[in-house]
Amino acid sequence: MNNNTAIRAISAVVWCLWPLTVLAATETFGATFRQISFAAWIVVVLLSGVSGLVALLQRLKNADLGTNWRIFVLAHMAGAELTGAVTFFGCEAIDANDFLQAALIALASFGGAAAMDKWASAFIDRVTGDITKKGQ
Amino acid sequence: MAFVERRQRSTLQRYVDQLVVMRIVLILITFQVVGLAVYEERSLNYRLVEAGGIPATISLCALAALAALAFADLVVNDVLPARFRFDIGSRKRDTIWLGISITYLGYAFVLVPHVGGAWLAGLFVTYALAAAFVAVYHVVVDLIERNRRREQ
């Protein structure tokens, strides 16, 4: 089986499974989702975004990103928002103290952005390494 | 080359100077928020900290410390003559302002579900966005300045 066939098989499985996954998630976490107001989600998104900005601005200050800055911005923001939302959801499920929730969301988003920073850096190194090898 | 060289006047310095008034206003507002939370028993800020317990007290102390650092940075690096320097303040200016922004957003997050707290949450979100803007603005101006110096 070559790579293309494997990728097609994986994508077919994902497309078949995702409606079932959404249904299962709605059944399992639906009650928690319904308790959370839209305004709370907006504040969580803002809090995660600003925490991700801390990591992003540190990277922008300390390294010359050149033309790759878009990848870094996308990676930081995606990492921060995703970890922030998951942390918020987890905190809501265990009914943690509100201030503790805010602190945990901020810390998790910063951590998520920092992790994605490392990943983006490794990704760019790998891609540019491949291009350099092909050029030689 | 060090990232921030605030004492060195550049062509972009006027863009940084334009933001001084905004920084003064935000610092005064932050001190006012801390003061209300500590001294004014009828205020929503006081009740917020009282209800939040130890985590709320820690966050209020953090906000006061960050505001004090921002104030020291403003006075020493932007108001006093050039022989006075506060390097940590200018190097970490973006982190300080983003810290203030995160603390305000934390308060907004706590206030949102409570009845009567929504308007104060909106106010805190506005302050937080303004503080984040200050941080991003400084970093962007410094990046442009760094690129210009490299090109010269």
PDB file of C-alpha atoms in Angstrom, chain B residues 67-146:
ATOM      1  CA  ALA B  67       0.474  48.390  37.782  1.00  0.00           C
ATOM      2  CA  ALA B  68       3.322  49.582  40.030  1.00  0.00           C
ATOM      3  CA  LEU B  69       5.887  48.160  37.583  1.00  0.00           C
ATOM      4  CA  ALA B  70       4.128  49.825  34.635  1.00  0.00           C
ATOM      5  CA  PHE B  71       4.043  53.114  36.568  1.00  0.00           C
ATOM      6  CA  ALA B  72       7.751  52.884  37.422  1.00  0.00           C
ATOM      7  CA  ASP B  73       8.549  52.123  33.776  1.00  0.00           C
ATOM      8  CA  LEU B  74       6.491  55.093  32.636  1.00  0.00           C
ATOM      9  CA  VAL B  75       8.009  57.553  35.090  1.00  0.00           C
ATOM     10  CA  VAL B  76      11.644  56.439  34.840  1.00  0.00           C
ATOM     11  CA  ASN B  77      11.906  55.608  31.140  1.00  0.00           C
ATOM     12  CA  ASP B  78       9.524  58.127  29.618  1.00  0.00           C
ATOM     13  CA  VAL B  79       9.298  61.108  31.966  1.00  0.00           C
ATOM     14  CA  LEU B  80      12.611  61.426  33.835  1.00  0.00           C
ATOM     15  CA  PRO B  81      15.826  62.534  32.082  1.00  0.00           C
ATOM     16  CA  ALA B  82      17.806  59.937  30.100  1.00  0.00           C
ATOM     17  CA  ARG B  83      20.368  59.292  32.848  1.00  0.00           C
ATOM     18  CA  PHE B  84      17.682  57.463  34.873  1.00  0.00           C
ATOM     19  CA  ARG B  85      17.028  53.970  33.560  1.00  0.00           C
ATOM     20  CA  PHE B  86      14.722  51.097  34.408  1.00  0.00           C
ATOM     21  CA  ASP B  87      15.834  48.451  31.925  1.00  0.00           C
ATOM     22  CA  ILE B  88      13.670  45.572  33.132  1.00  0.00           C
ATOM     23  CA  GLY B  89      10.616  47.787  32.786  1.00  0.00           C
ATOM     24  CA  SER B  90      11.354  48.645  29.179  1.00  0.00           C
ATOM     25  CA  ARG B  91      12.497  45.122  28.226  1.00  0.00           C
ATOM     26  CA  LYS B  92       9.465  43.449  29.789  1.00  0.00           C
ATOM     27  CA  ARG B  93       6.957  46.169  28.952  1.00  0.00           C
ATOM     28  CA  ASP B  94       4.846  43.903  26.768  1.00  0.00           C
ATOM     29  CA  THR B  95       4.781  41.112  29.383  1.00  0.00           C
ATOM     30  CA  ILE B  96       3.755  43.580  32.109  1.00  0.00           C
ATOM     31  CA  TRP B  97       0.889  44.955  30.033  1.00  0.00           C
ATOM     32  CA  LEU B  98      -0.258  41.515  28.929  1.00  0.00           C
ATOM     33  CA  GLY B  99      -0.187  40.462  32.603  1.00  0.00           C
ATOM     34  CA  ILE B 100      -2.483  43.388  33.422  1.00  0.00           C
ATOM     35  CA  SER B 101      -4.703  42.381  30.509  1.00  0.00           C
ATOM     36  CA  ILE B 102      -4.897  38.743  31.673  1.00  0.00           C
ATOM     37  CA  THR B 103      -5.787  39.810  35.225  1.00  0.00           C
ATOM     38  CA  TYR B 104      -8.611  42.033  33.986  1.00  0.00           C
ATOM     39  CA  LEU B 105      -9.911  39.227  31.778  1.00  0.00           C
ATOM     40  CA  GLY B 106      -9.791  36.909  34.799  1.00  0.00           C
ATOM     41  CA  TYR B 107     -12.031  39.342  36.712  1.00  0.00           C
ATOM     42  CA  ALA B 108     -14.363  39.576  33.713  1.00  0.00           C
ATOM     43  CA  PHE B 109     -14.488  35.788  33.529  1.00  0.00           C
ATOM     44  CA  VAL B 110     -15.540  35.603  37.189  1.00  0.00           C
ATOM     45  CA  LEU B 111     -18.110  38.398  36.835  1.00  0.00           C
ATOM     46  CA  VAL B 112     -19.830  37.214  33.647  1.00  0.00           C
ATOM     47  CA  PRO B 113     -22.117  34.519  35.141  1.00  0.00           C
ATOM     48  CA  HIS B 114     -23.259  36.738  38.027  1.00  0.00           C
ATOM     49  CA  VAL B 115     -26.331  38.911  37.751  1.00  0.00           C
ATOM     50  CA  GLY B 116     -25.441  42.622  37.834  1.00  0.00           C
ATOM     51  CA  GLY B 117     -21.786  42.004  37.068  1.00  0.00           C
ATOM     52  CA  ALA B 118     -22.064  42.032  33.286  1.00  0.00           C
ATOM     53  CA  TRP B 119     -21.477  45.786  32.855  1.00  0.00           C
ATOM     54  CA  LEU B 120     -18.375  45.661  35.047  1.00  0.00           C
ATOM     55  CA  ALA B 121     -17.202  42.597  33.104  1.00  0.00           C
ATOM     56  CA  GLY B 122     -17.616  44.614  29.885  1.00  0.00           C
ATOM     57  CA  LEU B 123     -15.586  47.437  31.401  1.00  0.00           C
ATOM     58  CA  PHE B 124     -12.816  45.026  32.449  1.00  0.00           C
ATOM     59  CA  VAL B 125     -12.761  43.479  28.973  1.00  0.00           C
ATOM     60  CA  THR B 126     -12.325  46.987  27.496  1.00  0.00           C
ATOM     61  CA  TYR B 127      -9.399  47.720  29.854  1.00  0.00           C
ATOM     62  CA  ALA B 128      -7.902  44.314  29.027  1.00  0.00           C
ATOM     63  CA  LEU B 129      -8.081  44.919  25.281  1.00  0.00           C
ATOM     64  CA  ALA B 130      -6.526  48.373  25.709  1.00  0.00           C
ATOM     65  CA  ALA B 131      -3.671  46.894  27.789  1.00  0.00           C
ATOM     66  CA  ALA B 132      -3.110  44.144  25.193  1.00  0.00           C
ATOM     67  CA  PHE B 133      -3.058  46.798  22.472  1.00  0.00           C
ATOM     68  CA  VAL B 134      -0.307  48.690  24.337  1.00  0.00           C
ATOM     69  CA  ALA B 135       1.802  45.518  24.495  1.00  0.00           C
ATOM     70  CA  VAL B 136       1.315  44.565  20.844  1.00  0.00           C
ATOM     71  CA  TYR B 137       1.901  48.152  19.707  1.00  0.00           C
ATOM     72  CA  HIS B 138       5.277  48.347  21.448  1.00  0.00           C
ATOM     73  CA  VAL B 139       6.474  45.043  20.073  1.00  0.00           C
ATOM     74  CA  VAL B 140       5.361  45.894  16.524  1.00  0.00           C
ATOM     75  CA  VAL B 141       7.060  49.317  16.670  1.00  0.00           C
ATOM     76  CA  ASP B 142      10.260  47.694  17.978  1.00  0.00           C
ATOM     77  CA  LEU B 143      10.159  45.053  15.239  1.00  0.00           C
ATOM     78  CA  ILE B 144       9.787  47.705  12.542  1.00  0.00           C
ATOM     79  CA  GLU B 145      12.645  49.655  14.092  1.00  0.00           C
ATOM     80  CA  ARG B 146      14.861  46.555  14.198  1.00  0.00           C
TER      81      ARG B 146
END
